[in-house]
Structures are given as structure tokens and as C-alpha cells.
GROMACS .gro file of C-alpha atoms in nm:
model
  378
    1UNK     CA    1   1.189   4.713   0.295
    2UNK     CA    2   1.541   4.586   0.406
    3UNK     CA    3   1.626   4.617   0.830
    4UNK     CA    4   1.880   4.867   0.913
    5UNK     CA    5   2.168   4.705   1.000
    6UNK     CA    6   2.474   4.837   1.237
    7UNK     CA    7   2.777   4.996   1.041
    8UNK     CA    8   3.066   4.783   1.216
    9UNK     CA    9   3.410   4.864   1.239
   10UNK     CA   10   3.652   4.553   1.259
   11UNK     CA   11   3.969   4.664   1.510
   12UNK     CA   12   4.253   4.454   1.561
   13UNK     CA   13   4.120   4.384   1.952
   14UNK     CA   14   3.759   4.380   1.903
   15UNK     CA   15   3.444   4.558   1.672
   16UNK     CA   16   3.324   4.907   1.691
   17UNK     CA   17   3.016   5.117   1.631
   18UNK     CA   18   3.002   5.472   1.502
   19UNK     CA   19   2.788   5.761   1.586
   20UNK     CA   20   2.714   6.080   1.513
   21UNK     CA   21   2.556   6.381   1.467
   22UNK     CA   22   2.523   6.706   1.259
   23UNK     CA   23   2.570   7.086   1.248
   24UNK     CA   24   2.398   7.190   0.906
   25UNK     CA   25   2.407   7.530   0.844
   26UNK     CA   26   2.142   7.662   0.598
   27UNK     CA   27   2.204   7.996   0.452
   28UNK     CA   28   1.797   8.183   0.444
   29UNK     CA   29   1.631   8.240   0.183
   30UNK     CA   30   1.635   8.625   0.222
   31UNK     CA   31   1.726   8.958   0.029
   32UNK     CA   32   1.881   9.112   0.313
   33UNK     CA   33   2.062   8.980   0.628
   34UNK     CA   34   2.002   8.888   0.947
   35UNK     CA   35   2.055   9.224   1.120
   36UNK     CA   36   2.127   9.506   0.835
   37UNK     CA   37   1.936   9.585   0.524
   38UNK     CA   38   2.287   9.491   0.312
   39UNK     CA   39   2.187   9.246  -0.017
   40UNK     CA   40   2.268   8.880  -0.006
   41UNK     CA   41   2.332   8.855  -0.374
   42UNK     CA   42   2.605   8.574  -0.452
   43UNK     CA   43   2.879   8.680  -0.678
   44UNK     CA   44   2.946   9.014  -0.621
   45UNK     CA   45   3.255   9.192  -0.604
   46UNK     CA   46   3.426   9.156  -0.302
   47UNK     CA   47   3.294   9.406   0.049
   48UNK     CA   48   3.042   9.531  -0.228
   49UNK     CA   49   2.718   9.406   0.022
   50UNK     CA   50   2.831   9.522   0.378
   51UNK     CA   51   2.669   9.781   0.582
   52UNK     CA   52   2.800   9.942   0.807
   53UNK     CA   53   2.654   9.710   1.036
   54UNK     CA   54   2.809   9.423   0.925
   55UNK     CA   55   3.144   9.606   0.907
   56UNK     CA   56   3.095   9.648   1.286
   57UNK     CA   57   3.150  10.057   1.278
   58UNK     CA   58   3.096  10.181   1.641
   59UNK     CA   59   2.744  10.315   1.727
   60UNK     CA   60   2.583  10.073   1.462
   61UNK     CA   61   2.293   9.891   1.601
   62UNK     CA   62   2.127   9.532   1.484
   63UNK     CA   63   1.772   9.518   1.342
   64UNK     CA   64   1.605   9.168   1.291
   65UNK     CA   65   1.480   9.116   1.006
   66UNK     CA   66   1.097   8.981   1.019
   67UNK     CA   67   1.162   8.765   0.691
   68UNK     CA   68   1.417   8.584   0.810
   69UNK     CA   69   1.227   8.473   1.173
   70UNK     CA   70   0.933   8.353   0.937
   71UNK     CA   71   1.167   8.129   0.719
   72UNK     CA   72   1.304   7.997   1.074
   73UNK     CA   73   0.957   7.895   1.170
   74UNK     CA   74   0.856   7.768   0.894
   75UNK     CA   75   1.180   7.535   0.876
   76UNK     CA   76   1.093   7.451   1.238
   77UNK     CA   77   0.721   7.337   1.089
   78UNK     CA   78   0.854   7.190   0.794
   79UNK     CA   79   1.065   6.964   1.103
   80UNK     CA   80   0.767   6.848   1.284
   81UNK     CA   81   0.975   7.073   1.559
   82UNK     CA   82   0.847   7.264   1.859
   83UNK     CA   83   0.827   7.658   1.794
   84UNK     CA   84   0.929   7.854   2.083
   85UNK     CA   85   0.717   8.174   2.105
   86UNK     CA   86   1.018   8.333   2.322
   87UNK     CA   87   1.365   8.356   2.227
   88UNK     CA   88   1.666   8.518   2.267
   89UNK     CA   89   1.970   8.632   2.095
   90UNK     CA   90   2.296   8.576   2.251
   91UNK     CA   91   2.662   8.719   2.138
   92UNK     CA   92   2.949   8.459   2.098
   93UNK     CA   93   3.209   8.558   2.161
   94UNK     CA   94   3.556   8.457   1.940
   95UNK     CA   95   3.822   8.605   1.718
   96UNK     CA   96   3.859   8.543   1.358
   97UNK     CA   97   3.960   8.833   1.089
   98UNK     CA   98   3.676   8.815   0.923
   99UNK     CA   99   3.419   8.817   1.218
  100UNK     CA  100   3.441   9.234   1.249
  101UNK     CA  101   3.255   9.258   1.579
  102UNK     CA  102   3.455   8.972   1.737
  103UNK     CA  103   3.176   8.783   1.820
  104UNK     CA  104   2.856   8.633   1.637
  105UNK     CA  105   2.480   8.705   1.699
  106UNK     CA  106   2.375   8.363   1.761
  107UNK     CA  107   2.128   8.161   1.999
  108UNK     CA  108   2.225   7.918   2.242
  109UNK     CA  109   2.007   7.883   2.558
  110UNK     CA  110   1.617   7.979   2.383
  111UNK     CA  111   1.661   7.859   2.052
  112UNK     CA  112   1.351   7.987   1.819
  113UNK     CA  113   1.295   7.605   1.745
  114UNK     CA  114   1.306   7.355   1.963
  115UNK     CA  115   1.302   6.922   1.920
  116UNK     CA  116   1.178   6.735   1.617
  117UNK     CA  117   1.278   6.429   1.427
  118UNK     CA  118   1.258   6.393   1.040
  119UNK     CA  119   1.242   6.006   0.891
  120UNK     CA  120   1.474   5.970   0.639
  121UNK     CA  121   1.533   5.686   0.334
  122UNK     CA  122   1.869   5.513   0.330
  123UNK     CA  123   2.008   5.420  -0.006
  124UNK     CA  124   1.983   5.074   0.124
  125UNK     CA  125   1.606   5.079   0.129
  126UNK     CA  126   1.567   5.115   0.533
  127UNK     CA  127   1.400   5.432   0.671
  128UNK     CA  128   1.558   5.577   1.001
  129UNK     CA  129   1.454   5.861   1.242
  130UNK     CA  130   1.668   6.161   1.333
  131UNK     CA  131   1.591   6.378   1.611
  132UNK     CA  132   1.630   6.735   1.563
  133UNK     CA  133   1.809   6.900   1.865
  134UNK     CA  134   1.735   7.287   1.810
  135UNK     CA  135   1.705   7.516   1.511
  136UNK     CA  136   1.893   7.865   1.559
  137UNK     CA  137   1.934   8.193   1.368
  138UNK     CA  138   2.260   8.335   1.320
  139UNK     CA  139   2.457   8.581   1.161
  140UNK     CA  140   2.741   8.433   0.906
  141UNK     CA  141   3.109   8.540   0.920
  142UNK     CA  142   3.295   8.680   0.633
  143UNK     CA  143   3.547   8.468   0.452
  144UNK     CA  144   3.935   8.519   0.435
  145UNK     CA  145   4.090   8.411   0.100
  146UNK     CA  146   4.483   8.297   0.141
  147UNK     CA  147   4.584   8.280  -0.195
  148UNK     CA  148   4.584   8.550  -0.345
  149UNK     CA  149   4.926   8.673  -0.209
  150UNK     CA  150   5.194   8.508  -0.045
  151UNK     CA  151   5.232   8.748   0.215
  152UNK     CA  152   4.894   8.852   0.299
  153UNK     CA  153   4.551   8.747   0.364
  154UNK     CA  154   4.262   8.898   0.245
  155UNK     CA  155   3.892   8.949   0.387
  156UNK     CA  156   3.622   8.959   0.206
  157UNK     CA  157   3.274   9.065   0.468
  158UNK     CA  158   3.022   9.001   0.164
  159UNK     CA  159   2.870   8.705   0.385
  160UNK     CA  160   2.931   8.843   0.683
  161UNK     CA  161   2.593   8.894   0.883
  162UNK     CA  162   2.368   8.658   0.615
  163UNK     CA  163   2.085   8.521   0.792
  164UNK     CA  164   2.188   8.126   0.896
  165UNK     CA  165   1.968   7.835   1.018
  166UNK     CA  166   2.190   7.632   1.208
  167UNK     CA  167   2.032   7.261   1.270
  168UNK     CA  168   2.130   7.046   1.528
  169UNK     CA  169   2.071   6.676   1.527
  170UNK     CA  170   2.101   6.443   1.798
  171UNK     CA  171   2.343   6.140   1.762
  172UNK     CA  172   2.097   5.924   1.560
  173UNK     CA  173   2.350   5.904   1.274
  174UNK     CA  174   2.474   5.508   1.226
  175UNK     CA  175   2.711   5.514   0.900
  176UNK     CA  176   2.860   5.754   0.637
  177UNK     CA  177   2.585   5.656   0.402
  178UNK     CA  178   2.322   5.755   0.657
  179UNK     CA  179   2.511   6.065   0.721
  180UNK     CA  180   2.489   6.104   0.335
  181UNK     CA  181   2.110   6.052   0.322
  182UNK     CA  182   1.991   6.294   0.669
  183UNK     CA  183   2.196   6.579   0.450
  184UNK     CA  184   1.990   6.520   0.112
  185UNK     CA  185   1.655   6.469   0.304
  186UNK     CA  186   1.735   6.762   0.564
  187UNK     CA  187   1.824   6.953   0.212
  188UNK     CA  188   1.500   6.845   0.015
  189UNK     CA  189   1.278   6.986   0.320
  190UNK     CA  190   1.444   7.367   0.356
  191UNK     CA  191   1.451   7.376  -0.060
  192UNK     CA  192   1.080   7.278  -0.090
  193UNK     CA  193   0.965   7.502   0.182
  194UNK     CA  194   1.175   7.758   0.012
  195UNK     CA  195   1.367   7.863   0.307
  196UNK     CA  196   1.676   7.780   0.171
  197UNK     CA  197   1.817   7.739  -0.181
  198UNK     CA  198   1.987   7.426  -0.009
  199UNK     CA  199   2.278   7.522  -0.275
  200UNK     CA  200   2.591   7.324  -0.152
  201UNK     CA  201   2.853   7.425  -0.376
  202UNK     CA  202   2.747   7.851  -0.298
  203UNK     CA  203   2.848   7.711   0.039
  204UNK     CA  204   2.445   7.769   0.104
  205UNK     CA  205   2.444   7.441   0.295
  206UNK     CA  206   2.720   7.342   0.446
  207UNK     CA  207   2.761   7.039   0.761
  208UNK     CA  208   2.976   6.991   1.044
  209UNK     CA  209   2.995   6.640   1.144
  210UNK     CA  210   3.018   6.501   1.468
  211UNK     CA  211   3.181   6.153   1.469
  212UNK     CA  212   3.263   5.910   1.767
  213UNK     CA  213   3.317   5.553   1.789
  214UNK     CA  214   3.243   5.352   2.075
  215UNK     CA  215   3.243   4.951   2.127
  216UNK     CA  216   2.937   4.785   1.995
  217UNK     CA  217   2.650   4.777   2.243
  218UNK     CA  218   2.765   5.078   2.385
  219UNK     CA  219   2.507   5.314   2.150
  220UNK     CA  220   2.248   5.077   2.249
  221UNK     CA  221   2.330   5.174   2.649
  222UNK     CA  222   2.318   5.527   2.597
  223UNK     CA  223   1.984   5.539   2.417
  224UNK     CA  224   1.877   5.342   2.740
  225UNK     CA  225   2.041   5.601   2.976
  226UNK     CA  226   2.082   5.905   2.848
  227UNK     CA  227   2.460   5.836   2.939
  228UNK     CA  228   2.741   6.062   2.693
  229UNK     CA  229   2.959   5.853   2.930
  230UNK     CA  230   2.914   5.522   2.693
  231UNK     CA  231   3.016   5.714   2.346
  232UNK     CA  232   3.347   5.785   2.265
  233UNK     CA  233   3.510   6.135   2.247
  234UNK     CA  234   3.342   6.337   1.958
  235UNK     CA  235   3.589   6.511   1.644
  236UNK     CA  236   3.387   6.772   1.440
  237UNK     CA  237   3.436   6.746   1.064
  238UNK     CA  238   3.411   7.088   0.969
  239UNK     CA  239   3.197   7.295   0.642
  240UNK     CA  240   3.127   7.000   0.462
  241UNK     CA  241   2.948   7.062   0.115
  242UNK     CA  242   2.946   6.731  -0.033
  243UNK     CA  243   2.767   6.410   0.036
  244UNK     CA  244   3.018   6.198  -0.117
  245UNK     CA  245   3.330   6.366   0.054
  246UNK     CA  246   3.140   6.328   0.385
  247UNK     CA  247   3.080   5.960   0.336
  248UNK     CA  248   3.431   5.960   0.244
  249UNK     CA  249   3.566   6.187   0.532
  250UNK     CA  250   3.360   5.987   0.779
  251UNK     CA  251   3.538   5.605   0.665
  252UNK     CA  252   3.849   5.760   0.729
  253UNK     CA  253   3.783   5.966   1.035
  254UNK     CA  254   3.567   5.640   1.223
  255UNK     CA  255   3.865   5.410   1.138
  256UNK     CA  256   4.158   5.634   1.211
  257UNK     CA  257   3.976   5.701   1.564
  258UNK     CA  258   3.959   5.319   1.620
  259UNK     CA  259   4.350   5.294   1.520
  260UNK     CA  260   4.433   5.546   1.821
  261UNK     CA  261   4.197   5.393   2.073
  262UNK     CA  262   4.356   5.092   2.011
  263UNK     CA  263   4.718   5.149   2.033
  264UNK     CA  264   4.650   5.311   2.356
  265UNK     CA  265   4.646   5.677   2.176
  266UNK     CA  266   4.418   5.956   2.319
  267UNK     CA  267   4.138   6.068   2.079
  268UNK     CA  268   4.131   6.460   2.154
  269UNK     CA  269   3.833   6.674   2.112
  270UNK     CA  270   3.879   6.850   1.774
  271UNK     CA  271   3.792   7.083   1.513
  272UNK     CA  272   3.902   6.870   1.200
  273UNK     CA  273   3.906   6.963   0.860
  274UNK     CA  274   3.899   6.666   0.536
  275UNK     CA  275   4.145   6.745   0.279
  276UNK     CA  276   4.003   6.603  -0.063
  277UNK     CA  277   4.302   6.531  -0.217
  278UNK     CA  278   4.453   6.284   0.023
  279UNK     CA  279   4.146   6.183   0.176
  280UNK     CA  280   4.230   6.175   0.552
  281UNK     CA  281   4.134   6.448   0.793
  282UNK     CA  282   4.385   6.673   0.997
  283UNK     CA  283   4.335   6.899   1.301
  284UNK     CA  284   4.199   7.246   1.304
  285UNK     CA  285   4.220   7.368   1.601
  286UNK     CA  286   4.131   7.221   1.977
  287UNK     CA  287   3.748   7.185   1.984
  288UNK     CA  288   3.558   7.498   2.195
  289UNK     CA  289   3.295   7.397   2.485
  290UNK     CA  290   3.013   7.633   2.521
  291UNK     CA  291   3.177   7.840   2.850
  292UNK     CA  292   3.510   7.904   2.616
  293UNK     CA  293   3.244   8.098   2.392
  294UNK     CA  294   3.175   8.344   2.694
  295UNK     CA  295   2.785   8.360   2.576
  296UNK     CA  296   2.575   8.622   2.733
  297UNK     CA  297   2.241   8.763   2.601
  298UNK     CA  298   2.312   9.067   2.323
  299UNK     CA  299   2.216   9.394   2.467
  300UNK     CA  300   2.137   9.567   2.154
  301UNK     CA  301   1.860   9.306   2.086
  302UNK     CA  302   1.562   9.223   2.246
  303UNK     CA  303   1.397   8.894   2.338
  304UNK     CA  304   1.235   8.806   2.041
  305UNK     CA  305   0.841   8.747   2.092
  306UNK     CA  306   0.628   8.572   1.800
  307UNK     CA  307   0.203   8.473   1.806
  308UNK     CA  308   0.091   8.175   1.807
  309UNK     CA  309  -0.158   8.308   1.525
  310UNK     CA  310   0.169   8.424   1.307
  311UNK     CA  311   0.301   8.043   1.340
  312UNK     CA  312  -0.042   7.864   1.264
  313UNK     CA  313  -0.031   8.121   0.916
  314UNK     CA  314   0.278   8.002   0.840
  315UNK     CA  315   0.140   7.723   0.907
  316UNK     CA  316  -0.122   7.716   0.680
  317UNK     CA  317   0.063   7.845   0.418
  318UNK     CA  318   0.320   7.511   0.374
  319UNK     CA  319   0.360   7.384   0.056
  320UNK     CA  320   0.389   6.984   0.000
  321UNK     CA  321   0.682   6.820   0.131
  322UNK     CA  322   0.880   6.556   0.044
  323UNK     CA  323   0.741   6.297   0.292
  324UNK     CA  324   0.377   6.422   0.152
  325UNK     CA  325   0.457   6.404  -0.185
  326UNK     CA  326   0.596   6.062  -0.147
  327UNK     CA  327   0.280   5.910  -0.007
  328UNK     CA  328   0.083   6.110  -0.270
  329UNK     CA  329   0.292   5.927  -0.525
  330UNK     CA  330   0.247   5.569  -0.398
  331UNK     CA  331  -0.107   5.661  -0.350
  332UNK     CA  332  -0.197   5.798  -0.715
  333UNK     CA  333   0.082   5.644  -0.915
  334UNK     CA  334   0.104   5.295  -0.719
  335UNK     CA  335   0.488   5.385  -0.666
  336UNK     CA  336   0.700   5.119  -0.437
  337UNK     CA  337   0.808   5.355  -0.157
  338UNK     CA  338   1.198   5.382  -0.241
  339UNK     CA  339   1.094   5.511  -0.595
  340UNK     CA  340   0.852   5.727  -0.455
  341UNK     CA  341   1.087   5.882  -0.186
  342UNK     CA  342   1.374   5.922  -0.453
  343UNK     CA  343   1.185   6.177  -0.689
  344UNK     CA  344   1.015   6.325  -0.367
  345UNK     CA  345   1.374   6.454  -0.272
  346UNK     CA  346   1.427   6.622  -0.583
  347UNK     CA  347   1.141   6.853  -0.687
  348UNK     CA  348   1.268   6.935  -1.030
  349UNK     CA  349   1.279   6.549  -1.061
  350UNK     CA  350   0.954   6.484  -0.955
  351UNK     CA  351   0.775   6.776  -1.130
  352UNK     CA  352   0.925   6.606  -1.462
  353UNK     CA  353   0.788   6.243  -1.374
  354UNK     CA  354   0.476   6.390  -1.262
  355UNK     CA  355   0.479   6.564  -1.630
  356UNK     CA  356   0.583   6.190  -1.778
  357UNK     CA  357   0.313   6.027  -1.582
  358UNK     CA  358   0.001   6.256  -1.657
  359UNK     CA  359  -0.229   5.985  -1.861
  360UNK     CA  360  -0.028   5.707  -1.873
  361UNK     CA  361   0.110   5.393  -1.638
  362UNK     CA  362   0.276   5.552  -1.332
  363UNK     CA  363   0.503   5.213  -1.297
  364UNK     CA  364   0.647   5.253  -1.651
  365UNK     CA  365   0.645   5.601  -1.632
  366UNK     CA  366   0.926   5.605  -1.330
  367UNK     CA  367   1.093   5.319  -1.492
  368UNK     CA  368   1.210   5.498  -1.743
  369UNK     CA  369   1.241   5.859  -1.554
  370UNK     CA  370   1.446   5.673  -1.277
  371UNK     CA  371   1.649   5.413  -1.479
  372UNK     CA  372   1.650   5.526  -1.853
  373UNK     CA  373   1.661   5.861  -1.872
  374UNK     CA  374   1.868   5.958  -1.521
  375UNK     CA  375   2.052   5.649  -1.604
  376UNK     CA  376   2.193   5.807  -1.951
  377UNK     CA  377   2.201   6.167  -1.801
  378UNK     CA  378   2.453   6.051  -1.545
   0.00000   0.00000   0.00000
């Protein structure tokens, strides 16, 4: 297995390291949303599933829906995370069109999950560990659509109030191909628990990426300290939904954030979005702290109190997950562990090998799955 080695960016006055970490938001595996009994069907015609919940009409009250705290815990499992048996809903508070209520049901203090960490495979061969920050439920927005007139925007509240899982990594993140790699391993986990369909181009999974550079050594100071003070200033990448146009949207973003520091140029705290066709990111809007939000717990909703005998259930119930199924596959199949950890991100993938392999050489069997056959199929 090859060493992971630093992602270095050469600057005209000396060499920098990036870091960062991630925002993925995981749309849950549910029927119904978060607080309303509304479908979560994709496709539909447009305001065809909204409540009058989710349209915010006066006097309408939130109910949680049970299915959605269970998929939350069992993510939380499925991250080797803490599960907080008290939690609390809190309103955030902002103003988009499409957010009815002006604010969003969300969690900030007393998450539902706590810290984890998830090791992950690097294309390169390395394996690298992530912590997980917090695991949250929230309530979607709806989506405004800009071009369908000239003159006018419309809003469409279909998604509005769908259950989220918003996970929050801590800045373990090294290089745009590790960024890459945390997003397909974080995505193999939720769709093999079945918590999420993990379907990126629904906009089911979708991450915001925090990237700062800072001069090399510097990371290594603040994993000794604890000290934000040694990282540069963080720019968010906003709703990204493919690993190749984050890879691509962090090169750019890392250097261009290099270029300012060095010609004496303030890097500004940002919501940035990466336009595709040019391939360099532009500002959003200034980036919120958490007291511009104005959080304060939701009245309507009460702390939300789960057994330890509910999560050890869940528990129980887990199916195999990739990091299982990857030892499994070594073990039974004699599998070197980057072939092993390749089809145990991909379940269809692996089902099919596993179908390949039954009775015959497990060594020639991926050779051909991995090489011949996903070779031509690309």
C-alpha cells in the first residue's frame, strides 16, 4: 500500500497545503418528509407534494416523522458515530423564496449524532481517516427555477420539507482526489444501509466543500493544537453533485486562493458557486456565521428523546457494509485490498463479481470483472 503523500501547491513565494472539509447533504430514504405526511416522489409535477405544512399556512404544526429519526441513527451506526439519546430541533432563521416559513427546521447545538470517523481508500492506493463532526436532520428548501421566463422566477416547494441528513466532517480532507474518494465512500455507506439512495444527479446527495490553504507545516500545527488560527480563511463550494467537478472545482479554487494570498489580496469568507463551463468558481454571497442564523430551539417541537434499546435494534438490524464486505472479500476470495475496496463501494458491482466468482478463482474472477468487462463498459 503506497504512503499518503501531501497535495502541494507551488506559489511564486513559497509552497502551500490545502485543507478541507465537507457539508454532504443526504436526502432520507423516506415516503414522506421530515415534518408533514406530503410524498417524496421525484418527478412530479411541480407544488404537486406540499402540504400545507410545507407551504407554511398559519396554524400548521410540524410532526416528526419516526422513519426518518431511525434512518438518522442508523447512518450515525453505519459511521462508527456517537448517538445522542437527546436532541433538539432548532429554527434557522433566513430568507430565500422558496423557504415558505423563512426559516429551516434544523439542528445545531444537540445534533442526533455526534463524532465518528470513516477510513476511506484513495485512488492512489493509501487509506486515510475522516472524522465525522455531527450528523443532523433537516428539512430541505424548495427550489426556484430562473429560466423559464425572463421576467419572473418561479418556485417550485415539491422538496421543500424532505427529510435531510446533513454530515459534517472535520478538516481531514488533503487533495481534490481525496475529496473525490470521502464523497464515494461516505455515498457507498448511506446507499448500503439504505438510508439514502445516495442519487447525485436527483440532487439526493449533494456536498458543500470547505477549502483553505495554508503554508505547509501549518496543518501539521493545528492537528497539534487545536489552533483554526494556523489554517487559512475557509470558501464554501456550494451543492456539489459530481466527484469529478469537485476535484476540478477544488484545483481551481486551492490555486486561485494562493494567487490572492500572494499578491497581498484578502481571501474573504464566501459562499462560492463552480460554474462547469469555465471551470473557475465565483462568489455567491458573503459566507453566514452561526449568530447571523439567529438559531433558537423550535417551539412547535419537542426535544426529541430515543432508547437506548431502539438504537441497539437498529443496531442489530445493519446490513454488511462496505468496509465489512471488503475484508470478507480478501478473506474468501484472497482479494488485494484496493480490488477488494473498489467493488465493496459499489454493491451492484460487487453482487455481480460475487455472482462471477461463485466456484471458480476469485483472482481471475475480479480480473476480468474489474479490468475486462468495466474496462469495455466504460
Amino acid at each position: 500500500m503506497s504512503e499518503r503523500t501531501p497535495y502541494i501547491i507551488e506559489g511564486e513565494k513559497g509552497d502551500w497545503e490545502v485543507v478541507m472539509g465537507m457539508e454532504v447533504h443526504a436526502q432520507v430514504a423516506s415516503n414522506s418528509k421530515l415534518f408533514s405526511g406530503a410524498p417524496t416522489k421525484f418527478g412530479a409535477d411541480p407544488n404537486c407534494n406540499v402540504s400545507l405544512v410545507d407551504a407554511a399556512m398559519p396554524g400548521m404544526l410540524p410532526v416528526i416523522n419516526r422513519g426518518c429519526v431511525e434512518q438518522a441513527v442508523r447512518t450515525g451506526l453505519g459511521l462508527n458515530a456517537k448517538i445522542n439519546l437527546w436532541s433538539r430541533f432548532d429554527r434557522k432563521n433566513y430568507f430565500y423564496p422558496d423557504l415558505p416559513q423563512g426559516y429551516q427546521i434544523s439542528q445545531f447545538q444537540y445534533p442526533i449524532v455526534g463524532e465518528g470517523e470513516i477510513e476511506v481508500e484513495a485512488e492512489d492506493g493509501y487509506s486515510f481517516v475522516v472524522g465525522i463532526e455531527r450528523l443532523h436532520l433537516e428539512q430541505d428548501a424548495g427550489k426556484s427555477i430562473h429560466d423559464l421566463d425572463p421576467n419572473a422566477t418561479y418556485v417550485d416547494l415539491n422538496r421543500s420539507g424532505v427529510a435531510l441528513m446533513e454530515i459534517v466532517s472535520k478538516p481531514d480532507i488533503r487533495s481534490p482526489g481525496e475529496a473525490a474518494a470521502y464523497l464515494k465512500k461516505l455515498r457507498a455507506i448511506v446507499v448500503a444501509l439504505g438510508s439514502s439512495d445516495g442519487d447525485m444527479e436527483k440532487g439526493n446527495l449533494r456536498a458543500d466543500v470547505n477549502v483553505s490553504v495554508c503554508k505547509v507545516g501549518n496543518y501539521a500545527k493545528f492537528k497539534e493544537t487545536g489552533d483554526f488560527g494556523f489554517l487559512g480563511t475557509r470558501r464554501e463550494i456550494k451543492n456539489m453533485n459530481s466527484f469529478r467537478f469537485i476535484q476540478q472545482a477544488i484545483e481551481f479554487e486551492a490555486r486561485d486562493q494562493v494567487e490572492k494570498i500572494e499578491r497581498g489580496d484578502k481571501v474573504d469568507q464566501e459562499t462560492i458557486l463552480f460554474d462547469t463551463t469555465t471551470g473557475e468558481t465565483r462568489s455567491m454571497r458573503s459566507k453566514e456565521d452561526a449568530h447571523d442564523y439567529r438559531y433558537f430551539p423550535d417551539p412547535d417541537l419537542l426535544p426529541l428523546e430515543i432508547d437506548q434499546a431502539w438504537v441497539d435494534e437498529i443496531r442489530a438490524s445493519l446490513p454488511e457494509l462496505p468496509d465489512q464486505k471488503k475484508q470478507r472479500f480478501m478473506d474468501d476470495y484472497g482479494l488485494k485490498a484496493y480490488d477488494a475496496a473498489v467493488l465493496a463501494a459499489d454493491y451492484d458491482k460487487a453482487d455481480y463479481f460475487e455472482a462471477v466468482a461463485k466456484g471458480r478463482d476469485g483472482k481471475m474472477a475480479v480480473n476480468w470483472v474489474a479490468n475486462e468487462l468495466f474496462g469495455r463498459l466504460n
